[in-house]
Short mmCIF file of C-alpha atoms in Angstrom, two decimals:
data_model
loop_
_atom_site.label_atom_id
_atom_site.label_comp_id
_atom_site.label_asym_id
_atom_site.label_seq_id
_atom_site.Cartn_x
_atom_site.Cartn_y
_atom_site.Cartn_z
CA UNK A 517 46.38 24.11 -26.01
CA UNK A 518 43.53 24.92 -23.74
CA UNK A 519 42.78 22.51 -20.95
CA UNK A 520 39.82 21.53 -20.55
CA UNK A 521 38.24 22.04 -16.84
CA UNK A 522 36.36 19.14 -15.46
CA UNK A 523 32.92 19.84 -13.55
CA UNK A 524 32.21 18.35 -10.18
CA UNK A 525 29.86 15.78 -9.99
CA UNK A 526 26.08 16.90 -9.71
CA UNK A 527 24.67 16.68 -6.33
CA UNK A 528 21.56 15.19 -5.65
CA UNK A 529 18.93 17.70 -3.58
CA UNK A 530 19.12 16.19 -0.36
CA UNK A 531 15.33 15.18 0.23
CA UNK A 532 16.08 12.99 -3.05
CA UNK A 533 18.52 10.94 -0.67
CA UNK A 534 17.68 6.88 -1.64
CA UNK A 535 15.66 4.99 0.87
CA UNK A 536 16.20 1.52 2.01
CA UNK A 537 13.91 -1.32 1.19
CA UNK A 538 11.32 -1.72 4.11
CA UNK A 539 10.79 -4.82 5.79
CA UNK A 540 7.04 -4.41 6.04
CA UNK A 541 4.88 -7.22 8.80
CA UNK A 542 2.24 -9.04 7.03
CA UNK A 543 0.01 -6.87 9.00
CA UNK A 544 1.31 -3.79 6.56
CA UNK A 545 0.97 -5.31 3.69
CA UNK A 546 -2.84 -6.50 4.70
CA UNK A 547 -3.57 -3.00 5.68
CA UNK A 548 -2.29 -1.76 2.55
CA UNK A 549 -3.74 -4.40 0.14
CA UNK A 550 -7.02 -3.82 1.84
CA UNK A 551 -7.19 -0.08 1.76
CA UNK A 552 -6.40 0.07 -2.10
CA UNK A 553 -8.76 -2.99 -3.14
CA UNK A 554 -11.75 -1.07 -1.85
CA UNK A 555 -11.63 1.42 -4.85
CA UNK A 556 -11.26 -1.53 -6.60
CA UNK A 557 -13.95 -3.95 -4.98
CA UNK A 558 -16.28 -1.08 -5.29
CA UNK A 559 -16.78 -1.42 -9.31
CA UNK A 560 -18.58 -5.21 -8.76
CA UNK A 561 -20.19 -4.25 -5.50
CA UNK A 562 -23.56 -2.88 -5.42
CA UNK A 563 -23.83 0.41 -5.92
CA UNK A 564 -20.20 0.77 -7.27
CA UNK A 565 -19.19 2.71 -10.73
CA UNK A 566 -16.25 4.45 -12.70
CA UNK A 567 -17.10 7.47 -10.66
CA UNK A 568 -17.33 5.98 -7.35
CA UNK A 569 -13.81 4.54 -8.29
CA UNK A 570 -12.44 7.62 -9.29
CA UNK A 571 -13.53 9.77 -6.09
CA UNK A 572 -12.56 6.65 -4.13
CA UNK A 573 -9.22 6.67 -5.62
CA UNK A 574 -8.61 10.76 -5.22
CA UNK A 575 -10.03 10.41 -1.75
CA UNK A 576 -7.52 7.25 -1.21
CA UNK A 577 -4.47 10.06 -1.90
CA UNK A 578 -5.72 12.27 -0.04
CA UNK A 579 -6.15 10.47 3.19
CA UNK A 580 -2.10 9.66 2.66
CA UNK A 581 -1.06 13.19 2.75
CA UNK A 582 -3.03 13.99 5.13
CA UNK A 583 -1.80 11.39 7.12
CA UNK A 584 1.45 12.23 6.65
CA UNK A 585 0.65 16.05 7.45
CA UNK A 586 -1.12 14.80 11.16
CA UNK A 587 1.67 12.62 11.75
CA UNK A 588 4.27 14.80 11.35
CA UNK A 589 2.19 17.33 13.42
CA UNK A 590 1.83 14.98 16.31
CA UNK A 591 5.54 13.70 16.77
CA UNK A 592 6.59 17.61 16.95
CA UNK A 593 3.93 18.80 19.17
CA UNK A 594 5.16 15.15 21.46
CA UNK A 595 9.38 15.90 21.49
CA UNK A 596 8.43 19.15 22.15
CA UNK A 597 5.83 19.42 25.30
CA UNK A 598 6.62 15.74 26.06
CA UNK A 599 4.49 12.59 27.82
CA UNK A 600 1.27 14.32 29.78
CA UNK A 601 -0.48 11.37 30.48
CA UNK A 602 -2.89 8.73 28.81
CA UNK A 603 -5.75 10.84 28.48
CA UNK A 604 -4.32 13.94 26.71
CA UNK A 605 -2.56 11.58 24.48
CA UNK A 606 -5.77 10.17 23.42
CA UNK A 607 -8.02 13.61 23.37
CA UNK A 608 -4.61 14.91 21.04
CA UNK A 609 -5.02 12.08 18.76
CA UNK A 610 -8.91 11.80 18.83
CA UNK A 611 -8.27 15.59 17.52
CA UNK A 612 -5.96 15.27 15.34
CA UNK A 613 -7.61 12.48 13.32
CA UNK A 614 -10.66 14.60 13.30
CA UNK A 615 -8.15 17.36 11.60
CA UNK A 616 -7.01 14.44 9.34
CA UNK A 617 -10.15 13.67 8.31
CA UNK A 618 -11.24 17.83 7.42
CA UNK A 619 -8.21 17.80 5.31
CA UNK A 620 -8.35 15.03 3.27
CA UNK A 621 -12.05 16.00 2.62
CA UNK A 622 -10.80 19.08 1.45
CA UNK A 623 -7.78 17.54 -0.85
CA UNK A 624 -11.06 15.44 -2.26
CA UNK A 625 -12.60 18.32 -3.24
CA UNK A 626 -9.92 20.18 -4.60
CA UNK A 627 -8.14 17.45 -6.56
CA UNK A 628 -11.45 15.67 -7.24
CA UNK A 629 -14.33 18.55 -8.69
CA UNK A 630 -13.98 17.18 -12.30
CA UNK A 631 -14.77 13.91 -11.20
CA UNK A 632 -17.68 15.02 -8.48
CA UNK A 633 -19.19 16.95 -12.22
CA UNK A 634 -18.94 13.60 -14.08
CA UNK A 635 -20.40 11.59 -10.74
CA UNK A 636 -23.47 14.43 -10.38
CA UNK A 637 -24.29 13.65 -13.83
CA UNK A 638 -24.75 10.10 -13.51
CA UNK A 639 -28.00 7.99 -12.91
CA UNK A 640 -26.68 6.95 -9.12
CA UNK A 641 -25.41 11.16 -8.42
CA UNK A 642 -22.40 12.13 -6.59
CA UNK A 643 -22.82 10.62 -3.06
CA UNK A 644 -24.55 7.34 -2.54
CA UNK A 645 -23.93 4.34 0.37
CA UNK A 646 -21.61 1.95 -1.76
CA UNK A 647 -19.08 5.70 -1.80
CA UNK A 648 -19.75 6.46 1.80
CA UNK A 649 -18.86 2.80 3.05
CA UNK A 650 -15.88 2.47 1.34
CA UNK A 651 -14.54 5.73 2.01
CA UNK A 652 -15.24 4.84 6.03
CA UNK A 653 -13.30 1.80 5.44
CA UNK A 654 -10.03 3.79 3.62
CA UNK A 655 -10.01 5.39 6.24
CA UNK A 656 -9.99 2.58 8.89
CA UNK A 657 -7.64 0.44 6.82
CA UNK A 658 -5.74 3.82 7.32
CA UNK A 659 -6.02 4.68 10.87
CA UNK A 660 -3.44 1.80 12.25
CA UNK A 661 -0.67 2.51 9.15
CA UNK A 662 -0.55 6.06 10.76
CA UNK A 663 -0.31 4.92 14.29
CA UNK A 664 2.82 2.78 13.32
CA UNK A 665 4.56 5.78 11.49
CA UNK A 666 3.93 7.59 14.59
CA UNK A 667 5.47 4.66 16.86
CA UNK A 668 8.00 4.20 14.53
CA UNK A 669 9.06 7.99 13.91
CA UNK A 670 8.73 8.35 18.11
CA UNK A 671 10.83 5.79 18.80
CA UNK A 672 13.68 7.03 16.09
CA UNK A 673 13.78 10.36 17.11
CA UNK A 674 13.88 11.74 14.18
CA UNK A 675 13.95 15.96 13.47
CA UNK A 676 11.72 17.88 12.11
CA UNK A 677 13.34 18.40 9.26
CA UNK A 678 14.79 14.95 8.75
CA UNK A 679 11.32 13.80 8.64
CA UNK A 680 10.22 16.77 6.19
CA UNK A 681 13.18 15.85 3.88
CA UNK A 682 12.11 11.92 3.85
CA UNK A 683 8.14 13.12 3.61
CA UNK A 684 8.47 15.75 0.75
CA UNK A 685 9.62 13.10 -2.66
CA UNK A 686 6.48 10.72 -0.72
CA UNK A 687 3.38 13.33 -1.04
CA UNK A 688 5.27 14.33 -4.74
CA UNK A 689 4.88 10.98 -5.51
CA UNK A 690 1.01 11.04 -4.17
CA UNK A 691 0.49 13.93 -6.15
CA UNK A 692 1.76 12.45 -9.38
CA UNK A 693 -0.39 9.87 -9.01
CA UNK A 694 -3.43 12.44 -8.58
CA UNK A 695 -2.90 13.72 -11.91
CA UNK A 696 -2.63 10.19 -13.62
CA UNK A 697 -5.85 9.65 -11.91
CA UNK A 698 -7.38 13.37 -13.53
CA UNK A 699 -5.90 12.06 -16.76
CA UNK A 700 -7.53 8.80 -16.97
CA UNK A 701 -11.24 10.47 -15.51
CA UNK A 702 -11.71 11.92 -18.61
CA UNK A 703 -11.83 8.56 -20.82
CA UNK A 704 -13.51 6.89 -17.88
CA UNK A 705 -17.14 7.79 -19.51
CA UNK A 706 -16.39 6.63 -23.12
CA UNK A 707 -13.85 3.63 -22.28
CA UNK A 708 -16.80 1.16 -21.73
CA UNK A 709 -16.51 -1.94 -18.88
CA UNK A 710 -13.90 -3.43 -20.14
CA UNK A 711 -11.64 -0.47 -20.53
CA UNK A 712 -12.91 0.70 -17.33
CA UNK A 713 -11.93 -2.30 -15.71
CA UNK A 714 -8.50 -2.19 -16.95
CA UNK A 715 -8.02 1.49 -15.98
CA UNK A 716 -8.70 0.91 -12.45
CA UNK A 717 -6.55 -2.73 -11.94
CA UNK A 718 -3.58 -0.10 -13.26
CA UNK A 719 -4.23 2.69 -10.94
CA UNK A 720 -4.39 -0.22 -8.21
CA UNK A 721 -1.50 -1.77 -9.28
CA UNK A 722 0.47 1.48 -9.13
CA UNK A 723 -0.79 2.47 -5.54
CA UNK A 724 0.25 -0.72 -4.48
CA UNK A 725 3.89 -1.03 -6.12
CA UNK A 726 4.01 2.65 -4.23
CA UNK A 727 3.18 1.56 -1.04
CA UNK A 728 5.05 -2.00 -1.22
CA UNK A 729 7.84 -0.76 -2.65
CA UNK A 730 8.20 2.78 -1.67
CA UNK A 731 12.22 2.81 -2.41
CA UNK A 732 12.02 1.54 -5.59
CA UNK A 733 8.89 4.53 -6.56
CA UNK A 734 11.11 7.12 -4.89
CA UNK A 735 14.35 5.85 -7.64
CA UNK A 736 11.35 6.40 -10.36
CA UNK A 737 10.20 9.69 -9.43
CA UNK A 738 13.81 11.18 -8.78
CA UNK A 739 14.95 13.72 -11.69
CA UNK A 740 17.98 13.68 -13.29
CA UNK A 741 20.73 15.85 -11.98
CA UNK A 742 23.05 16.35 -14.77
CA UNK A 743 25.36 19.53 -14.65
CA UNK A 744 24.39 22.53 -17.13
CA UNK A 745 26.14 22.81 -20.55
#
């Protein structure tokens, strides 16, 4: 009689390691509300459409990763040249969101084209003030949810690559939700106001849940290990 050999257990990847729940400050959870009901706001505002919603939206993700990109930049370049003084702190940062900025522009761009097509064709075309306001204030509501991660990852001295390991399922997660968003662009033309309506209080709901609950997304988003065979 053969015996039968029993596998190990499958190990998770360890970037896939669970996170605790986060006990965000009401200020958070304004700043995050805020940020992702300007997409939102912008469809009964003046001047606000599907397509302004969309590009919003994409624009929205990219400002996260980008975020998360500058921060991580910052606390390395600070554990590793240390505390010069007030002033180069602030020229650093002043530079660094100005890099922030570039990139998410970019991400926008490259993430977003199909939408910018659909925007260009419409009666308001692809940039107009009700877009250029609310993208200013994404990226305000952003500005102090960054300055916190920095505080927070400055003050736990974290690695370099413990922080890449905790960062990495967090932009997957951002980019998962940049192709529901690519998805969903494609019906936003033919779904009418109501369906349009609905479309964007699900992408809203889901950017919240993400950013409210980010342990819970990362159990969602975390593949299966199961051994081969």
């Amino acid at each position: 009689m053969t015996r039968k050999l029993k596998r190990p257990p499958a190990t998770p990847e360890p970037y896939w390691e669970p996170l605790p729940r986060q006990r965000l400050t009401p200020v958070q959870v304004l700043l995050i509300c805020a940020r992702h009901g300007v997409p939102l706001a912008g469809l009964w505002l003046p001047g606000g459409s599907p397509e302004n919603f969309l590009l919003l939206s994409v624009f929205n993700l990219a400002v996260s990763i980008a975020a998360i990109a500058v921060v991580g930049v910052a606390v390395s370049t600070r554990q590793e040249v240390g505390d010069r003084g007030g002033v180069d702190a602030l020229a650093a940062l002043a530079l660094l969101a100005a890099i922030g900025i570039v990139a998410a522009l970019l991400l926008t761009a490259l993430f977003g084209w199909v939408i910018a097509l659909i925007a260009s064709a419409s009666a308001d075309g692809l940039w107009n003030a009700a877009l250029g306001w609310s993208a200013l204030a994404i990226v305000l509501a952003a500005l102090p949810e960054g300055v916190m991660q920095y505080r927070q990852d400055m003050a736990a001295r974290l690695p370099e690559e413990t922080r890449k390991r905790r960062d990495q399922p967090v932009v997957g997660g951002l980019l998962l939700c940049g192709g529901l968003i690519l998805v969903l662009s494609g019906y936003a033309a033919d779904a009418g106001r109501v369906g349009v309506v609905g479309m964007a209080i699900v992408v809203t709901a889901l950017f919240l849940f993400r950013d409210l609950r980010p342990d819970l997304m990362r159990e969602l988003t975390r593949p299966s290990h199961r051994p081969p065979g």
